[in-house]
Tab-separated table of C-alpha atoms in Angstrom:
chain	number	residue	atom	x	y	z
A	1	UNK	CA	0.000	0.000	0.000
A	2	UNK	CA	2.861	2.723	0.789
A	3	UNK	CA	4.545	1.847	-2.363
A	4	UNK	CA	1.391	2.916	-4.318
A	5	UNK	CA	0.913	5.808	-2.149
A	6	UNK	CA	4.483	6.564	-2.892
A	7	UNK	CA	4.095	5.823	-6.762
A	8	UNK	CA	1.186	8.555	-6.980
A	9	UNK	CA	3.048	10.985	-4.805
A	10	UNK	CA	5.289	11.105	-7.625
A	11	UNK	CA	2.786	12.257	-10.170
A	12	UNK	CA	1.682	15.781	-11.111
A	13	UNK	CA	-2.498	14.696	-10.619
A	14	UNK	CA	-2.192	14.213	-6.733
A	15	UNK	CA	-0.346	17.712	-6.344
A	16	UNK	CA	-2.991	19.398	-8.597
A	17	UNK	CA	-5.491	17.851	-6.527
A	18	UNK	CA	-4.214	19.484	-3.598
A	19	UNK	CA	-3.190	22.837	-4.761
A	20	UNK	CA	-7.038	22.915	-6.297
A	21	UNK	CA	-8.644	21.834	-2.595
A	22	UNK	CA	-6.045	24.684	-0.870
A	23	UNK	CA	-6.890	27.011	-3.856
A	24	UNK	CA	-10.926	25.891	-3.581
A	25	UNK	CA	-10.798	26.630	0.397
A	26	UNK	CA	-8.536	29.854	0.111
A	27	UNK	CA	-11.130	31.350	-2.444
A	28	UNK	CA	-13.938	30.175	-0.062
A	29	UNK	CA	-12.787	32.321	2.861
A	30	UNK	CA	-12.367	35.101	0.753
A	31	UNK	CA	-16.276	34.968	-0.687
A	32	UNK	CA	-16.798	34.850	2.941
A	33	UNK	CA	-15.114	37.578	3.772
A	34	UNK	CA	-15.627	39.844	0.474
A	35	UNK	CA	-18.955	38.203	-0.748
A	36	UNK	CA	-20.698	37.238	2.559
A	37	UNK	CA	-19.502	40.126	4.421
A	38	UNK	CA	-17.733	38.094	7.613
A	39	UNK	CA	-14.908	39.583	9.431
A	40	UNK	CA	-11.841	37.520	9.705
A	41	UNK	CA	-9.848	37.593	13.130
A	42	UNK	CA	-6.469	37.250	13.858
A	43	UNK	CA	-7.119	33.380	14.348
A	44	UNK	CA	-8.981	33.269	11.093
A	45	UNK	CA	-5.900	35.112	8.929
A	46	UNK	CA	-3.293	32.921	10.742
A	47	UNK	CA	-5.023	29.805	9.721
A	48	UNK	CA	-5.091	31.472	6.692
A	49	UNK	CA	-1.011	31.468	5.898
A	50	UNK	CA	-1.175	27.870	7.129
A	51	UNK	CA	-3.606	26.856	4.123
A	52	UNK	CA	-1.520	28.829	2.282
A	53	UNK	CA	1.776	26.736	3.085
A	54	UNK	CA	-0.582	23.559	2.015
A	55	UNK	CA	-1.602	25.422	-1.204
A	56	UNK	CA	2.388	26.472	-1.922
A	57	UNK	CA	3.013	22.639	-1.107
A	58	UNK	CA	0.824	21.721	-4.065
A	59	UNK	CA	2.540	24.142	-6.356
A	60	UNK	CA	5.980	22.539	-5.430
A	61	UNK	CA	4.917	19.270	-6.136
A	62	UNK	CA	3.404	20.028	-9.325
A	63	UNK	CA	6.284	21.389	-10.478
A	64	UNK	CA	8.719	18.590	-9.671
A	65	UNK	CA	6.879	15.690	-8.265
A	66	UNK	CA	9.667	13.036	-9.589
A	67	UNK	CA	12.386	14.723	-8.033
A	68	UNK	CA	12.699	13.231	-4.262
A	69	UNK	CA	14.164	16.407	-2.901
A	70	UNK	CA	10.949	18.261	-4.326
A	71	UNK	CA	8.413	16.150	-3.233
A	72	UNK	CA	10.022	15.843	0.185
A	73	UNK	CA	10.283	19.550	0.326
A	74	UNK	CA	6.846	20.026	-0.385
A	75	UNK	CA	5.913	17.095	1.823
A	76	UNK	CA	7.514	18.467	4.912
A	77	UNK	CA	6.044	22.603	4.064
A	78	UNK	CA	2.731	20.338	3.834
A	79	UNK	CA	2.475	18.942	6.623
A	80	UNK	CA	3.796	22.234	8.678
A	81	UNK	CA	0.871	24.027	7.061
A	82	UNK	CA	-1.666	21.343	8.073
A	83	UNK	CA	-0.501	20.415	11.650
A	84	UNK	CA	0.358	24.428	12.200
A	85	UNK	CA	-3.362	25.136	10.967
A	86	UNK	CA	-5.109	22.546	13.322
A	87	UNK	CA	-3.103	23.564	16.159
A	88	UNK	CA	-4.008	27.116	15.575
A	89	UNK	CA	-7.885	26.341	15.157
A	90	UNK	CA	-7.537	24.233	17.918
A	91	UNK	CA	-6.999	27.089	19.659
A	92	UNK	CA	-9.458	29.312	18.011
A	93	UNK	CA	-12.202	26.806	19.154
A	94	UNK	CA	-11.185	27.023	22.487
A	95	UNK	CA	-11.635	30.735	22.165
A	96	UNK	CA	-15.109	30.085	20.790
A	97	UNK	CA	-16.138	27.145	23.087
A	98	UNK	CA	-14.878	28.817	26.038
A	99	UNK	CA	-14.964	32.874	25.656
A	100	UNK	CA	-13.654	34.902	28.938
A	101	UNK	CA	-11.822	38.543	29.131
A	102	UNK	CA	-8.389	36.282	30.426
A	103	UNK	CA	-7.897	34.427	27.316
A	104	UNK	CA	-8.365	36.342	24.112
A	105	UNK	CA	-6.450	36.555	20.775
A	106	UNK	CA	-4.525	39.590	20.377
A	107	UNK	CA	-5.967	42.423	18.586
A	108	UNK	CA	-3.919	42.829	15.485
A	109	UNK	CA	-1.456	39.737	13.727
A	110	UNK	CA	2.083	39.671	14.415
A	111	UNK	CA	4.023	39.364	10.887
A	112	UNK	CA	7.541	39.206	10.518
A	113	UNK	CA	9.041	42.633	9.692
A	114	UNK	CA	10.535	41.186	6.662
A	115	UNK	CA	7.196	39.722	5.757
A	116	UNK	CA	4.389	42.009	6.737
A	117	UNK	CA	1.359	40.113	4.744
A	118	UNK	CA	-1.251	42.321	5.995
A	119	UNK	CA	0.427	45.622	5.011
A	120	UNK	CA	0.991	44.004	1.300
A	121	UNK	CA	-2.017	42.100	1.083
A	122	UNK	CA	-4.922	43.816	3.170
A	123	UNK	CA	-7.614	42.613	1.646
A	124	UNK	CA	-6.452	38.827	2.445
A	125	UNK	CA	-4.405	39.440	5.605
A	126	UNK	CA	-5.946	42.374	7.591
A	127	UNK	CA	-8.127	41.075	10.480
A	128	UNK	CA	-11.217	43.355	11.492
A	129	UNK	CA	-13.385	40.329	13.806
A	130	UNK	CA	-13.417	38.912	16.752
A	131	UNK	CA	-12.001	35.374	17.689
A	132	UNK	CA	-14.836	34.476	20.277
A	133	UNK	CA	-17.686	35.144	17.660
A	134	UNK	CA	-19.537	32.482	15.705
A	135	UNK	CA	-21.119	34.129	12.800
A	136	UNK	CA	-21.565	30.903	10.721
A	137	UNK	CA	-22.406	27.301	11.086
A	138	UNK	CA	-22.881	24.390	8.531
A	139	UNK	CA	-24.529	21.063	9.771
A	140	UNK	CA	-24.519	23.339	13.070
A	141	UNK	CA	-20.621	23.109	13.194
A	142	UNK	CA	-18.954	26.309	13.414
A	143	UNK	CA	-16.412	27.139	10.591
A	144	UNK	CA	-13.341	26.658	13.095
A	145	UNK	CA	-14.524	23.108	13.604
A	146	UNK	CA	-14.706	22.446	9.986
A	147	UNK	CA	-11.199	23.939	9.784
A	148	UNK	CA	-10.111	21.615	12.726
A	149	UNK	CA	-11.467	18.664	10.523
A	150	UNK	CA	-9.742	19.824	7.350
A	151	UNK	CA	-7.014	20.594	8.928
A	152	UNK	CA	-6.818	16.496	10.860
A	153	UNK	CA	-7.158	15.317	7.403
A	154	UNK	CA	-4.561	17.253	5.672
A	155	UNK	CA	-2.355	16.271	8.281
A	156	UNK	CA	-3.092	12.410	8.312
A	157	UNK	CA	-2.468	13.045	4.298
A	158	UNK	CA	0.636	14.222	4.551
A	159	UNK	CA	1.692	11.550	7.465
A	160	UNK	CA	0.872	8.915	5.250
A	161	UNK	CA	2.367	10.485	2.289
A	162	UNK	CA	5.234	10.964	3.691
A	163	UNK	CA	5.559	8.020	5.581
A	164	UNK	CA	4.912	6.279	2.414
A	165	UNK	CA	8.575	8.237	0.884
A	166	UNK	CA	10.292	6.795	3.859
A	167	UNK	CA	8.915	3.278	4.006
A	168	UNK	CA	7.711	2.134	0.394
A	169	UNK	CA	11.250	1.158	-1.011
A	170	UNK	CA	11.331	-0.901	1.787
A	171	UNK	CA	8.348	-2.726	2.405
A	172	UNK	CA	8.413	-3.543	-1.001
A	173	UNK	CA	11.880	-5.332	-0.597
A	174	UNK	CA	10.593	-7.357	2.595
A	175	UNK	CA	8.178	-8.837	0.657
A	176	UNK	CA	10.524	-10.359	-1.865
A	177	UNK	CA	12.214	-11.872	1.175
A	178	UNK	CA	9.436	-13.438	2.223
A	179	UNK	CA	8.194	-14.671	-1.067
């Protein structure tokens, strides 16, 4: 099984796939934002660059997915993005679940100075909500549960994937031992 994961890690469809479901969810929070009129918090644009790592993941595999180095390059940015974003919503739910004036996210995002997204970007990066407020549900889940979901699952992806890079050449050779 990991050498066929490994096999399709190492074609262009699987990347596209995930660039397009990173692309699909990035233009999502922007109709929210933009289209639906939803205020993003600091929470919401930090989980934000994390889908964004996924989505740059995607483009680096695309463009080499034969090359090891690539793939494991975009395999490790991957699964940064993914276990970065669900620890980061994790928090944001507890912020929802659990509101009280103690424990709050901070009013504005913290950037590197080399790397100020929300001065270059506004409209993507600038937050104007609050963490604590729930202003949409689906299946009466909240979005930062949905994003803790899609977030587990990106990361299980990328565990397997990469475990697969580690482990395929191998288990493949123990069989042929055995047989």
């Amino acid at each position: 099984m990991l050498n066929y994961i490994k096999v399709l890690s190492s074609k262009r469809t699987i990347w596209w796939l995930l660039f397009t479901s990173a692309f699909c969810l990035e233009l999502t929070a922007l109709y929210f934002q933009h289209g639906m009129g939803l205020n993003p918090c600091v929470m919401c644009i930090y989980e934000r660059v994390a889908l964004f790592g996924i989505l740059f993941s995607g483009f680096i595999g695309i463009l080499a997915p034969r090359f090891i180095l690539m793939r494991l390059f975009a395999l490790v940015l991957g699964l940064w993005g993914a276990i970065k974003g669900l620890l980061l919503s994790i928090k944001h739910l507890g912020y929802q679940m659990n509101p009280s004036p103690w424990e709050q996210c901070p009013v504005t995002v913290k950037f590197p100075h080399t790397l100020p997204l929300d001065q270059w970007f506004p409209a993507i990066f600038h937050p104007t909500g609050l963490c604590s407020e729930i202003s949409w549900t689906f299946l009466s889940f909240t979005m930062v549960q949905w994003l803790v979901f899609i977030f587990s699952v990106y990361s299980i992806i990328f565990m397997i994937i990469l475990l697969s890079q580690l482990l395929g050449g191998r288990v493949k050779n123990q069989r042929r031992l055995f047989h």
